[in-house]
Coordinates of C-alpha atoms and ligand atoms in Angstrom, one line a residue:
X702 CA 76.6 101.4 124.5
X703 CA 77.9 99.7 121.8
X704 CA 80.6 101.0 119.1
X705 CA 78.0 100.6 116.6
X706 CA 75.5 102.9 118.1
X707 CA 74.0 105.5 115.4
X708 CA 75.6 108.8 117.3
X709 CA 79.0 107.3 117.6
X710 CA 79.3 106.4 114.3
X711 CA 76.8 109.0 112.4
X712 CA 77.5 112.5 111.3
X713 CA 75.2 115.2 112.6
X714 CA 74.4 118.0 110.1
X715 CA 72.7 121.0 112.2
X716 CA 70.4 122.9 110.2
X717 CA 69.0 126.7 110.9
X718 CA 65.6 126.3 110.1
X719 CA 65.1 130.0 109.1
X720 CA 67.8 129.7 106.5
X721 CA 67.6 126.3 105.3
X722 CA 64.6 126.0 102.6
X723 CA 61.8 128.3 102.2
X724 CA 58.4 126.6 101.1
X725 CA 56.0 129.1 100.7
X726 CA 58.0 132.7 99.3
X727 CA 57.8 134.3 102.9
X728 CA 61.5 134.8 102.6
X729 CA 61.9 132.9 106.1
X730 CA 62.9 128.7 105.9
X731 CA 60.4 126.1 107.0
X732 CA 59.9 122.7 107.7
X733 CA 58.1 121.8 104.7
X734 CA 61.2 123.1 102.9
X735 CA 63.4 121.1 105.1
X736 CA 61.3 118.2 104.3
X737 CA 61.7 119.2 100.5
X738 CA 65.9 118.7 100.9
X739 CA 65.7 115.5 102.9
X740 CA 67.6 113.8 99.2
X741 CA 70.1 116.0 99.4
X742 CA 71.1 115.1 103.3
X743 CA 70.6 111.8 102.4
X744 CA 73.0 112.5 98.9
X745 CA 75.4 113.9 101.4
X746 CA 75.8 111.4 103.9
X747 CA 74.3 112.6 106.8
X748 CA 73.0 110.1 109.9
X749 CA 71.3 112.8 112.2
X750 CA 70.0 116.5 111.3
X751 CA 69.3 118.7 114.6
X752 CA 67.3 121.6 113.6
X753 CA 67.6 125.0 115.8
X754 CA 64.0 125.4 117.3
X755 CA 61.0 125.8 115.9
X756 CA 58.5 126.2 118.7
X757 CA 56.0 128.9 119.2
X758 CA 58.0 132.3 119.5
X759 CA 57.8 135.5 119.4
X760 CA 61.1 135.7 118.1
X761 CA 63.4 138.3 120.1
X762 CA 66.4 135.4 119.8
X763 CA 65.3 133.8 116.5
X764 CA 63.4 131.0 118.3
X765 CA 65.6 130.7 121.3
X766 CA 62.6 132.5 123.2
X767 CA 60.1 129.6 123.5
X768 CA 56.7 130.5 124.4
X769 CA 55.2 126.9 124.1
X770 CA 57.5 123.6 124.5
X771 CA 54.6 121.3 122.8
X772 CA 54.3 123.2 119.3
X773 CA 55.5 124.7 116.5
X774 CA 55.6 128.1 114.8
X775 CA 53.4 129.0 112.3
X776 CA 56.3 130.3 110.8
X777 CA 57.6 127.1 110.4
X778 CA 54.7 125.1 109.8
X779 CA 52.2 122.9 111.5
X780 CA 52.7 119.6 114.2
X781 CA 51.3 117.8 111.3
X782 CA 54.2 119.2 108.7
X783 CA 56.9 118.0 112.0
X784 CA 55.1 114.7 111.6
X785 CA 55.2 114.2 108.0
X786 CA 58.7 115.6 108.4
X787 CA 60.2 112.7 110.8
X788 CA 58.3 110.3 108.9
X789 CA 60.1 111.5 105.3
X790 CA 63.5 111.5 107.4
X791 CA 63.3 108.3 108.8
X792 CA 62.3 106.5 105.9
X793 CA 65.9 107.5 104.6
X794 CA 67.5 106.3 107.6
X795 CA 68.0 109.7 109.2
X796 CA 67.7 110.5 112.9
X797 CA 66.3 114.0 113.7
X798 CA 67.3 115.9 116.7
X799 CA 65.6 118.8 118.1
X800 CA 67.0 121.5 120.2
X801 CA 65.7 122.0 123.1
X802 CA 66.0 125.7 125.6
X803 CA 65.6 124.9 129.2
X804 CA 66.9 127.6 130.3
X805 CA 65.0 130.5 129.8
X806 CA 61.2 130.8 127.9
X807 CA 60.4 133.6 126.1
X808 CA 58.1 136.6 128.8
X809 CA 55.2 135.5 126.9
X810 CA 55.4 132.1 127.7
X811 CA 51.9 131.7 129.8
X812 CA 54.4 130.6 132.9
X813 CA 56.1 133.7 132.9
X814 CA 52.9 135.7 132.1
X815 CA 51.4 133.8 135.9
X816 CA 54.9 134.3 137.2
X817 CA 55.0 138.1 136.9
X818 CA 51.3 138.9 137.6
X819 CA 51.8 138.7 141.6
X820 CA 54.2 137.5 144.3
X821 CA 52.1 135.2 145.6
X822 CA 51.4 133.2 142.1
X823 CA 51.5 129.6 142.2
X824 CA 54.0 130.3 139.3
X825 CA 56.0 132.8 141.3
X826 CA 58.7 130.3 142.3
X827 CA 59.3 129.1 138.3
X828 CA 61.6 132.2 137.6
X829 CA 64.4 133.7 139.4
X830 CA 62.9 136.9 141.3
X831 CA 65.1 139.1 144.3
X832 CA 64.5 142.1 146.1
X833 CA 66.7 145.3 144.7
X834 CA 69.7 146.3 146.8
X835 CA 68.7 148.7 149.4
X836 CA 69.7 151.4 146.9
X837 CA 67.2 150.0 144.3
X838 CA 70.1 148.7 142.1
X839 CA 70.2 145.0 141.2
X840 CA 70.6 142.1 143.5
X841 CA 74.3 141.2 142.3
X842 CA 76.9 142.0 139.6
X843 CA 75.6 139.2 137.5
X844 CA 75.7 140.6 133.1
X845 CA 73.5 139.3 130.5
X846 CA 75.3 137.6 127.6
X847 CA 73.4 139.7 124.9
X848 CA 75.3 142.8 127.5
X849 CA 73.6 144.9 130.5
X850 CA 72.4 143.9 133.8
X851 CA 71.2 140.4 133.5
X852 CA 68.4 141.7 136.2
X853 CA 65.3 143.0 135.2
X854 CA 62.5 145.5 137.2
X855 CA 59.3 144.7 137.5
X856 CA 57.4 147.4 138.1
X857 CA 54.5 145.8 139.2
X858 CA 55.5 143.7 141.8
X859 CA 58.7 145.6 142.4
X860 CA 60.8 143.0 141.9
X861 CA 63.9 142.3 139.7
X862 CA 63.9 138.5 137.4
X863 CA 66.6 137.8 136.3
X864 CA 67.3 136.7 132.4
X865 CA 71.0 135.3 131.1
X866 CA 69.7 136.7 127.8
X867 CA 67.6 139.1 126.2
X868 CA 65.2 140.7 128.5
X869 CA 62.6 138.8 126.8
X870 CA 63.9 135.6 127.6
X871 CA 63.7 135.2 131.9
X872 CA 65.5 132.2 133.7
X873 CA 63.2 129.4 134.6
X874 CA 64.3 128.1 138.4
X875 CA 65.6 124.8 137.9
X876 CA 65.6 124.3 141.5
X877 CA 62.2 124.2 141.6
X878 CA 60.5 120.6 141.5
X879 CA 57.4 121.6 139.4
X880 CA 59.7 123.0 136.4
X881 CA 61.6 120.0 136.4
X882 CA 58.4 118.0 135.4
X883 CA 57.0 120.1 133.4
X884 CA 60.3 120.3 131.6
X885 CA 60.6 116.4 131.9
X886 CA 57.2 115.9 130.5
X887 CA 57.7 118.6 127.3
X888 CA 61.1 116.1 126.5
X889 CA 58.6 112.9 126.3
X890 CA 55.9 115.0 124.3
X891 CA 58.7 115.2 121.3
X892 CA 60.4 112.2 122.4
X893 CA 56.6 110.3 121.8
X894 CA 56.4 111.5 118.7
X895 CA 59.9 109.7 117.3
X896 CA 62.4 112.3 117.9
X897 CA 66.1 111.1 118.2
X898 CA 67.5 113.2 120.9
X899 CA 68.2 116.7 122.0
X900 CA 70.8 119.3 121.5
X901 CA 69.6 120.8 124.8
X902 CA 70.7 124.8 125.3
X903 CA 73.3 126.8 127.5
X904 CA 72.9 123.2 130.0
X905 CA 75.4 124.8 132.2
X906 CA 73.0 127.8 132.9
X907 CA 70.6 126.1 134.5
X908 CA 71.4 126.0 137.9
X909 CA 72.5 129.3 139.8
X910 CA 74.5 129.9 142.9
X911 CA 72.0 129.4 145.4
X912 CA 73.2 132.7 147.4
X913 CA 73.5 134.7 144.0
X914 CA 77.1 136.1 145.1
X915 CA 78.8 138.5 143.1
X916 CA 80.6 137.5 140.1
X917 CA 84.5 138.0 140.3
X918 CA 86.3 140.7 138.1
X919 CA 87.7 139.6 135.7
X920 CA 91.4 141.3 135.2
X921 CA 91.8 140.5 131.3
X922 CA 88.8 142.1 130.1
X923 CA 89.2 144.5 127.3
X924 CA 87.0 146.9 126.0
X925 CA 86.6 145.3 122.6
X926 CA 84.9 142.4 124.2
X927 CA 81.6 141.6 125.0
X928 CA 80.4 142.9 128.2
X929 CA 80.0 139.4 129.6
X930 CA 83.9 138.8 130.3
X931 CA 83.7 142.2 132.3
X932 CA 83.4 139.0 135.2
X933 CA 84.5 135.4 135.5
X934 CA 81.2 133.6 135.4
X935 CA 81.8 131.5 139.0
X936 CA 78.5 132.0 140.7
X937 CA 76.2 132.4 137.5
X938 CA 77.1 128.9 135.9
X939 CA 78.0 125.9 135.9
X940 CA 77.0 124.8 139.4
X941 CA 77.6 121.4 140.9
X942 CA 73.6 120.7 141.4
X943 CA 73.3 121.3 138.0
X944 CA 74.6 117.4 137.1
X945 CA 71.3 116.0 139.1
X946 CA 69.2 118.2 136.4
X947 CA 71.5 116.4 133.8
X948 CA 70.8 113.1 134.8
X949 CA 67.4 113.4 135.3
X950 CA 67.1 114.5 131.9
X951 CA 69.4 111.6 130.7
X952 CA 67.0 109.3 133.0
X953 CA 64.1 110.5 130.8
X954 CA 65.9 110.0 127.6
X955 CA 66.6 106.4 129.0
X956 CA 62.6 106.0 129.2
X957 CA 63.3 105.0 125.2
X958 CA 65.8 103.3 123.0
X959 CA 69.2 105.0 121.3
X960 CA 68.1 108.7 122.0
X961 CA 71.2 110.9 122.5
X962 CA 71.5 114.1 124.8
X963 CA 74.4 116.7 123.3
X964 CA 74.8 119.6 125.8
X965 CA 75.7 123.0 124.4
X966 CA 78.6 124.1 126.8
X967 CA 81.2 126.8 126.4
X968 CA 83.6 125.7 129.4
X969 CA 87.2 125.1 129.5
X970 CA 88.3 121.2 128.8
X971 CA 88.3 120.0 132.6
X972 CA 85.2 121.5 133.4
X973 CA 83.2 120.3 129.5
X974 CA 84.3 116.9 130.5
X975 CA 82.1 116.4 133.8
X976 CA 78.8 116.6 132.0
X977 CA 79.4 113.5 131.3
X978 CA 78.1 112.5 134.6
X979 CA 79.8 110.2 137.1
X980 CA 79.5 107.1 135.3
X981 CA 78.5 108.4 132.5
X982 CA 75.1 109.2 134.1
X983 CA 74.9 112.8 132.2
X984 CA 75.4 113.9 128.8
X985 CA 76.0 111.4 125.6
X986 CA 77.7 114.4 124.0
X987 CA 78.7 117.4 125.7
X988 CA 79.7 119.6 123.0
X989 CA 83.1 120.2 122.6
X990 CA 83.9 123.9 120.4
X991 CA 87.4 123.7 121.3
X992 CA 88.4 123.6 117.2
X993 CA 86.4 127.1 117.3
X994 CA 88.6 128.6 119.9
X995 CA 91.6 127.1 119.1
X996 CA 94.2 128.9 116.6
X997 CA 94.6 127.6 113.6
X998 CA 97.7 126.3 114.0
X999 CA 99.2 122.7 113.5
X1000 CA 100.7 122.4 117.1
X1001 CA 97.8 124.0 118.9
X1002 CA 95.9 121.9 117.7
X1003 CA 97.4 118.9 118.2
X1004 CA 98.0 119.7 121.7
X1005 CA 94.5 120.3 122.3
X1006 CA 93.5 116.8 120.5
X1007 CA 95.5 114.8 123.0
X1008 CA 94.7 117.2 126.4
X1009 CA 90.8 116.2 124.8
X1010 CA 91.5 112.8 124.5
X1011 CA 92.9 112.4 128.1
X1012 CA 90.4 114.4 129.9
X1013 CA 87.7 112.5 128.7
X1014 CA 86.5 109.9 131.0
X1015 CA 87.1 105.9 130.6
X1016 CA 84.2 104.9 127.5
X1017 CA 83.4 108.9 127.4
X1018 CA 82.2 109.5 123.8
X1019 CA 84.6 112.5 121.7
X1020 CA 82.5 114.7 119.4
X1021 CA 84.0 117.8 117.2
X1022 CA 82.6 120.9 116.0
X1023 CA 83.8 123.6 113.4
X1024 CA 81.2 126.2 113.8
X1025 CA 77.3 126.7 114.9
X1026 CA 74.8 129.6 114.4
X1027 CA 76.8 131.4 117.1
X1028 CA 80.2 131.5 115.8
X1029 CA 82.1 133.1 112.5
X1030 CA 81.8 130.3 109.3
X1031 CA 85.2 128.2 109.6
X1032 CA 85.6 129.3 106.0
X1033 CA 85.3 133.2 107.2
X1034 CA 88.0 132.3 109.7
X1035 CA 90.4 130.3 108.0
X1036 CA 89.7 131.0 104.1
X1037 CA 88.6 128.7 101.3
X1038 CA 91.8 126.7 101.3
X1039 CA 92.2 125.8 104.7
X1040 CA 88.6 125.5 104.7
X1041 CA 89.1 121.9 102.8
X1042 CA 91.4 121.0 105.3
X1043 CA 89.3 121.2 108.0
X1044 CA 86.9 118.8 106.6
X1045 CA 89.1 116.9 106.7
X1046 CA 90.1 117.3 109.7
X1047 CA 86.5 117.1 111.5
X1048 CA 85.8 114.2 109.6
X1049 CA 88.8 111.5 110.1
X1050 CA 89.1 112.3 114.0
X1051 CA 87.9 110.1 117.3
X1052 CA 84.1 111.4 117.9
X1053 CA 81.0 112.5 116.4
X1054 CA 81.4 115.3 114.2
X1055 CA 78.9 117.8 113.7
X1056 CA 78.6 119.9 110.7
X1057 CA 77.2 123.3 110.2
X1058 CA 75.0 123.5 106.7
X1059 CA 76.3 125.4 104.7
X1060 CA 79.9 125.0 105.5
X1061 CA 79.9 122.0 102.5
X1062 CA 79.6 124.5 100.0
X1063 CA 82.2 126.8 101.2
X1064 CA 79.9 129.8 102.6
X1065 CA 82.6 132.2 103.6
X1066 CA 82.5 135.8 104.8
X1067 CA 79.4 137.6 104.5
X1068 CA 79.1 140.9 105.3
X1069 CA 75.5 142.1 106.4
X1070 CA 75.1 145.4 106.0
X1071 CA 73.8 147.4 109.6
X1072 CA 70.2 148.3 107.9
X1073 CA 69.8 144.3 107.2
X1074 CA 71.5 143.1 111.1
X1075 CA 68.8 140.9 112.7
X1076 CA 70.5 139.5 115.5
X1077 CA 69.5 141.0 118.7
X1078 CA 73.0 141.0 120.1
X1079 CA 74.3 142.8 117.3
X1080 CA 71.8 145.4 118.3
X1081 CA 72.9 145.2 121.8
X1082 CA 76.3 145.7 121.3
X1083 CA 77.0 147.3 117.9
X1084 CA 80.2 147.8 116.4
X1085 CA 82.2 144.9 118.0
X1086 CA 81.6 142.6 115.2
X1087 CA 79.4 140.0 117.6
X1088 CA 76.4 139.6 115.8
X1089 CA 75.2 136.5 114.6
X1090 CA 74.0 137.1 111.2
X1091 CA 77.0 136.3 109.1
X1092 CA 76.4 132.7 110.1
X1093 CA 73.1 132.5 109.1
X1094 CA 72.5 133.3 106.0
X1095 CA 70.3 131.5 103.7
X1096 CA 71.2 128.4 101.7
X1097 CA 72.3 128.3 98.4
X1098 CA 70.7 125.7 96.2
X1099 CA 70.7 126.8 92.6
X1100 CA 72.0 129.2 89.8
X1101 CA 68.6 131.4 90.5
X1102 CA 67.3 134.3 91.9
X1103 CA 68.0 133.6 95.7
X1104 CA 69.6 130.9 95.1
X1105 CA 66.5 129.0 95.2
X1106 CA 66.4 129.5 99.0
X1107 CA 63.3 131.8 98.6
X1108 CA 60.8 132.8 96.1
X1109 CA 60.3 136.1 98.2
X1110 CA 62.6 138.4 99.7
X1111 CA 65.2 136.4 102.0
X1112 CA 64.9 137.7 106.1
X1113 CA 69.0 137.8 105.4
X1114 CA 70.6 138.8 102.2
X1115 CA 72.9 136.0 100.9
X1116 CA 76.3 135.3 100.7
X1117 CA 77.1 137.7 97.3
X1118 CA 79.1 134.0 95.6
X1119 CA 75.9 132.2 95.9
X1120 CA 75.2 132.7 92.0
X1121 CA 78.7 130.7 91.5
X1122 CA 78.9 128.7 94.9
X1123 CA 75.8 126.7 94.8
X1124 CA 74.4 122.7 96.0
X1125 CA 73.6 121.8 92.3
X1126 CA 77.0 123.4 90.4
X1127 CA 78.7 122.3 92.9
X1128 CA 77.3 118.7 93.2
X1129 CA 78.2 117.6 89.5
X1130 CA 81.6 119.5 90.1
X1131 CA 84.6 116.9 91.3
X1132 CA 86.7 119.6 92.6
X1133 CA 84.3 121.0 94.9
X1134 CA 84.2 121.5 98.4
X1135 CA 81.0 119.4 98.1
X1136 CA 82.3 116.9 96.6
X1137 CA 85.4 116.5 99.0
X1138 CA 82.5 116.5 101.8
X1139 CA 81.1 114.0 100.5
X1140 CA 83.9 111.9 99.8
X1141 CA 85.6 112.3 103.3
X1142 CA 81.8 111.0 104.9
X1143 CA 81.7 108.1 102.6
X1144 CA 85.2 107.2 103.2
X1145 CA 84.6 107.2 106.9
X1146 CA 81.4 105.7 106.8
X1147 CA 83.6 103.2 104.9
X1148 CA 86.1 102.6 107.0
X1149 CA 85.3 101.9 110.8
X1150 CA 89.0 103.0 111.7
X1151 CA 87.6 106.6 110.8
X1152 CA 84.8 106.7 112.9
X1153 CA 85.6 104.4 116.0
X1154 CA 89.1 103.3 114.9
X1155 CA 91.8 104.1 117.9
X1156 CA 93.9 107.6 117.3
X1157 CA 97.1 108.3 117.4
X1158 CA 99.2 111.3 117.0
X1159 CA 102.4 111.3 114.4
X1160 CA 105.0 113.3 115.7
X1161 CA 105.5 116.6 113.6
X1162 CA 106.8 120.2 113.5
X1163 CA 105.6 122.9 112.1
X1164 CA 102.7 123.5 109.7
X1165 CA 102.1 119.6 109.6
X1166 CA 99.3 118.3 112.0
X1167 CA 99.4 114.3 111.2
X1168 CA 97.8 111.4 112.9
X1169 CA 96.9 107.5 112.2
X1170 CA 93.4 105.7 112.9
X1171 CA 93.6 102.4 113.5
X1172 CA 91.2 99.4 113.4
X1173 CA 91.5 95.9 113.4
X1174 CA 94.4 95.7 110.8
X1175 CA 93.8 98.7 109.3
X1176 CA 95.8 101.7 109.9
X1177 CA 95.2 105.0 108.1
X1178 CA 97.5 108.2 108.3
X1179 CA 95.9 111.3 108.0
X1180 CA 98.4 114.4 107.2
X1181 CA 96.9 118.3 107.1
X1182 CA 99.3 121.0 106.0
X1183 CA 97.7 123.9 107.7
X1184 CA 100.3 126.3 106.5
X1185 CA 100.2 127.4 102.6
X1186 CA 104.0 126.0 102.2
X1187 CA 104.7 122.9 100.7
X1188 CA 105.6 119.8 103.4
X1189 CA 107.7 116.4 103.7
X1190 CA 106.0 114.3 105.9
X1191 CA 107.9 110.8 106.5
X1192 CA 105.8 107.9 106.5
X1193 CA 106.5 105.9 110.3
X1194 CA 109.4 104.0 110.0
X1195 CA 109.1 101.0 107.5
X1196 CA 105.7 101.9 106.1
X1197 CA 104.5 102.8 103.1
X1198 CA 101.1 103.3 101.8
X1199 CA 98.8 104.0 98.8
X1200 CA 96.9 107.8 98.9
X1201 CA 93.5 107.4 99.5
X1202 CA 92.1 110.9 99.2
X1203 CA 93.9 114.2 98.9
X1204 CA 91.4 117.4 100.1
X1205 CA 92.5 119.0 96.6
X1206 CA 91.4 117.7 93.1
X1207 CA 94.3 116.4 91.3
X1208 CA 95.8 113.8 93.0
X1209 CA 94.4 110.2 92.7
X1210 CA 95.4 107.3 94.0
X1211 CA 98.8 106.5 94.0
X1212 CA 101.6 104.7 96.0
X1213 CA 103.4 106.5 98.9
X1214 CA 107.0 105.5 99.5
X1215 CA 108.7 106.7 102.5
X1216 CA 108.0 110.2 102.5
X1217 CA 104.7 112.2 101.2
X1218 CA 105.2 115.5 99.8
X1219 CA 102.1 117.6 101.1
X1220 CA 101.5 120.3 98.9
X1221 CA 100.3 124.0 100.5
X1222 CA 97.0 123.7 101.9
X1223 CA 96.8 120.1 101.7
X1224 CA 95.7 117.4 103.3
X1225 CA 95.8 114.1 102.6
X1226 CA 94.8 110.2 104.2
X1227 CA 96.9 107.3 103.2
X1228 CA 96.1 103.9 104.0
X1229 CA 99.1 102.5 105.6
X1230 CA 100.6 98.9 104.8
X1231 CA 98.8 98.3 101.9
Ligands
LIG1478 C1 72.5 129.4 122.9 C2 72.1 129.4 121.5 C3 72.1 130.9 121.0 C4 71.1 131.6 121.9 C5 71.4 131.4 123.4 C6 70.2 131.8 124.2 O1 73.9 129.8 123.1 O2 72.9 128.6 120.7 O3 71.8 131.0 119.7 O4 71.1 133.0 121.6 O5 71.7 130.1 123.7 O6 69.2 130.8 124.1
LIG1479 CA1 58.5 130.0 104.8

C-alpha cells in the first residue's frame, strides 16, 4: 500500500448517529441529518466519517444489538436515505465507514430467535450454548462487560448462552463455518453499495477458548471497578484462531479496492499489535486507545509513543485516538486548556488519527442527571461513574433552542455551555478550539511530513513532550507543554526555525532562535531550517 493511500493520510471523524443531527424533531439524530452536515465535515477537513450503527435494533446497547446486518433503522432513516447519504459524501471526497458488530446480534435477531427455539435447530450451533454445572450454576466464571454472569438460562431448552454483553445481545460462534458466511456475505452487502471500510466491534471477542476454562483471578481488582476486572480475561478473548477470522474478513475486504478494516481492541501494546496479521494479512488499523489510558503526562507519554512505534511491525500502519462513545471526552479529562494541546498532539503524530465529533468544539464534562442515564451499563452498575452518556450528548450547532441539534426534546440533555460553545460561533471565531482544529488538519494535510513524514523524539524533561517530523527536506518540531508552567525548550543544536502555529490565539508567525519559550498550556510546531 502506498504512502498516499486515503487512510494513511486522511483523518477519520467518528460520528454517533443518535447525537449527531436530528432531521425530523424526534429528539434522536438521523441520517438525513448527517447528510444535512456533510459541508461542515467537508469545512473541517475530514477524509473519512465512520458512523456508530444504524442497523435494525431494538436498541438495549444503542444499536450495538443488531437484529438485521442488511438494513437500517427506522430510526435512522431508510436504505434509500444511506444511499443518497454515500452519494452526498462522496461527491465531497469523503469516505464513509460503517461499524460493523460481529460479535454478538441483538436476541431478536431471527438467528437467535431459531437458535433458542430447540436444541436440535439448524441454528443451534450459531450461538454459544453449555450445559449448567452439575449444581445448575453457570458453565465457567466467565463476567459480562455490562457486569453479572456473562451466561444466560434458557428455560426452555435448559440451557445457558452465553452473551459478553447485555443479556440481549448473545455471542454468535465464530467457529462455526455458516456464521462466517453469513457474516462475510452481510460485509459485501454494504461493501456493494460503496462503503469505505469497517470499524468492526470488540474483534478480539470473537473467538472463545474452545474448552471455556475458568477465567483467572485477578489480584488488583478493587471494588470501585467494573465487575469485569474481578478476572484477567485469558480464556474469554483474544484467542489465537481468532487472526484466521481476521483475515478472512481482510480477504473479503480485498474482494474491492482501498477499503480499510480498523479493529476496535482494548489489549495491552504487544498483544494490539498482532492483529495486524502475519504479513500484514489482518487489520489495516487495529485501534490503538493507548492516549486514553495513558496519564497525562509529558514522559508517559512519550514513552508510550516510542514502545508504539517499535512494537509495530515492519510497514505496520500507526493510528491514534483521544476518545470514542465509550470513554470520558478528552476535554472532561484533561480540561479546556490541555484540551488544545491534545489536538495538537493527535494531529502532528505518525498514523491515522481519529477524532471523536464533538471534541472540536470543546464539549467538556457533562453531567447527566440519574432520571436522564440511558446507557444500559450505567444501569447495570450505578454509582461507579461508568456510564456512557457523558460522551454522547447531542451536537451543538447553533445559538438556539437545542442547539439546533433537535427541534424536539433531545434523547440526552446537552452539554449546559452549548448556548456559548457552538459550530457556528465558534466557526467565525479565530481563537476557537474549532478554528485550531481546523488549522492543525489543513496544516497536516499540507505538509506530508505531518501525516507520513518520519518521527522523532526530542529529548526533554519535565512537562515538555517534543518531537520533529520529517520529510524530504522538511523537518518540523512539534513542542506540547502539558503542564500549566511556562517552558524553555532549545531548538536541536544549530537550528533555528520560524513558528508555524501555536495551539493558543496570539502568537503568529515569527522567527525562533535557539530557544522557544512555551507558554503554560502551550503547544506549538515550528518549521525547522527555514
Ligand atoms: C463496543 C462498543 C460499545 C458496545 C460494545 C458491545 O465496545 O464500542 O459501545 O457497547 O462494543 O457491542
Ligand atoms: Ca430523528
Amino acid at each position: 500500500m502506498p504512502e498516499t493511500t486515503w487512510w494513511k493520510r486522511g483523518i477519520v471523524y467518528q460520528i454517533y448517529p443518535r447525537s449527531f443531527q436530528d432531521s425530523n424533531g424526534d429528539g434522536i439524530g438521523d441520517l438525513n441529518g448527517i447528510r444535512q452536515r456533510l459541508d461542515y465535515l467537508a469545512w473541517l477537513g475530514a477524509d473519512a466519517i465512520w458512523i456508530s450503527p444504524i442497523y435494525p435494533s431494538p436498541m438495549a446497547d444503542f444499536g450495538y444489538d443488531v437484529a438485521d446486518y442488511c438494513g437500517i433503522d427506522p430510526i435512522f432513516g431508510t436504505l434509500e436515505d444511506f444511499d443518497r447519504l454515500i452519494e452526498e459524501a462522496h461527491a465531497r471526497g469523503l469516505k464513509l465507514i460503517l461499524d460493523f458488530v460481529p460479535n454478538h446480534t441483538s436476541d431478536q435477531h431471527p438467528w437467535f430467535q431459531e437458535s433458542r427455539s430447540s436444541r436440535t435447530n439448524p441454528k443451534r450451533d450459531w450461538y454459544i450454548w453449555r450445559d449448567a454445572k452439575l449444581d445448575g450454576s453457570p458453565p465457567n466464571n466467565w463476567i459480562s462487560n455490562f457486569g453479572g454472569s456473562a451466561w444466560e438460562w434458557d428455560e426452555a431448552t435448559a440451557q445457558y448462552y452465553y452473551h459478553a454483553f447485555l443479556k440481549e445481545q448473545p455471542d454468535l460462534n465464530w467457529r462455526n463455518a455458516e456464521v462466517r458466511r453469513a457474516m462475510y456475505d452481510a460485509l459485501r452487502f454494504w461493501l456493494d453499495r460503496g462503503v469505505d471500510g469497517f470499524r468492526v466491534d470488540v474483534i478480539w471477542h470473537l473467538i472463545k477458548d474452545a474448552e471455556f476454562r475458568d477465567n483467572p483471578p485477578n489480584p488488583a481488582f478493587q471494588a470501585s471497578q467494573a465487575e469485569i476486572n474481578r478476572f484477567i480475561q485469558v480464556y474469554s478473548a483474544d484467542q489465537p484462531e481468532v487472526h484466521e477470522v481476521v483475515g478472512e474478513m481482510r480477504g473479503v475486504l480485498e474482494e474491492y479496492r482501498e477499503r480499510v478494516l480498523i479493529g476496535e481492541i482494548y489489549l495491552p501494546l504487544e498483544r494490539l499489535v498482532t492483529y495486524y496479521g502475519k504479513d500484514l494479512s489482518g487489520a489495516h488499523l487495529p485501534f490503538n486507545f493507548q492516549l486514553i489510558q495513558t496519564a497525562w503526562n509529558a514522559q508517559k507519554i512519550a514513552a508510550l509513543i516510542n514502545e508504539y512505534e517499535a512494537a509495530l511491525p515492519e510497514g505496520g500502519w500507526p493510528n491514534w485516538v483521544l476518545g470514542n462513545h465509550d470513554q470520558p471526552r478528552i476535554g472532561a479529562r484533561i480540561g479546556p486548556q490541555q484540551a488544545r494541546v491534545a489536538a495538537m498532539l493527535l494531529l502532528t503524530l505518525r498514523g491515522t488519527p481519529t477524532m471523536y465529533y464533538g471534541d472540536e468544539i470543546g464539549i467538556g464534562k457533562v453531567e447527566i442527571p440519574p432520571e436522564a442515564a440511558q446507557d444500559p451499563w450505567e444501569r447495570n452498575e450505578p454509582g461507579l461513574g461508568l456510564g456512557r452518556d457523558p460522551e454522547r450528548t447531542p451536537m451543538h450547532w447553533d445559538g438556539s433552542a437545542q442547539g439546533g441539534f433537535t427541534s424536539g426534546k433531545p434523547w440526552l440533555p446537552l452539554d449546559p455551555h452549548f448556548r456559548s460553545r457552538h459550530a457556528e460561533g465558534l466557526r467565525n471565531d479565530t481563537g476557537s478550539i474549532l478554528t485550531l482544529y481546523r488549522r492543525l488538519i489543513e496544516l497536516r494535510r499540507q505538509h506530508p511530513a505531518l501525516s507520513v513524514g518520519a518521527y522523532a523524539q526530542v529529548k526533554t524533561e519535565g512537562d515538555i513532550l517534543a518531537y520533529e517530523r520529517q520529510h524530504g527536506s522538511e523537518r518540523l518540531l512539534v513542542a506540547l507543554n502539558l503542564g500549566h508552567e511556562p517552558q524553555t525548550l532549545p531548538l536541536p543544536a544549530g537550528a533555528s526555525g520560524r513558528l508555524m502555529l501555536s495551539t493558543l490565539p496570539d502568537r503568529n508567525e515569527e522567527p525562533i532562535g535557539a530557544q522557544v519559550v512555551l507558554r503554560a498550556d502551550e503547544g506549538i510546531i515550528i518549521a525547522l531550517g527555514v
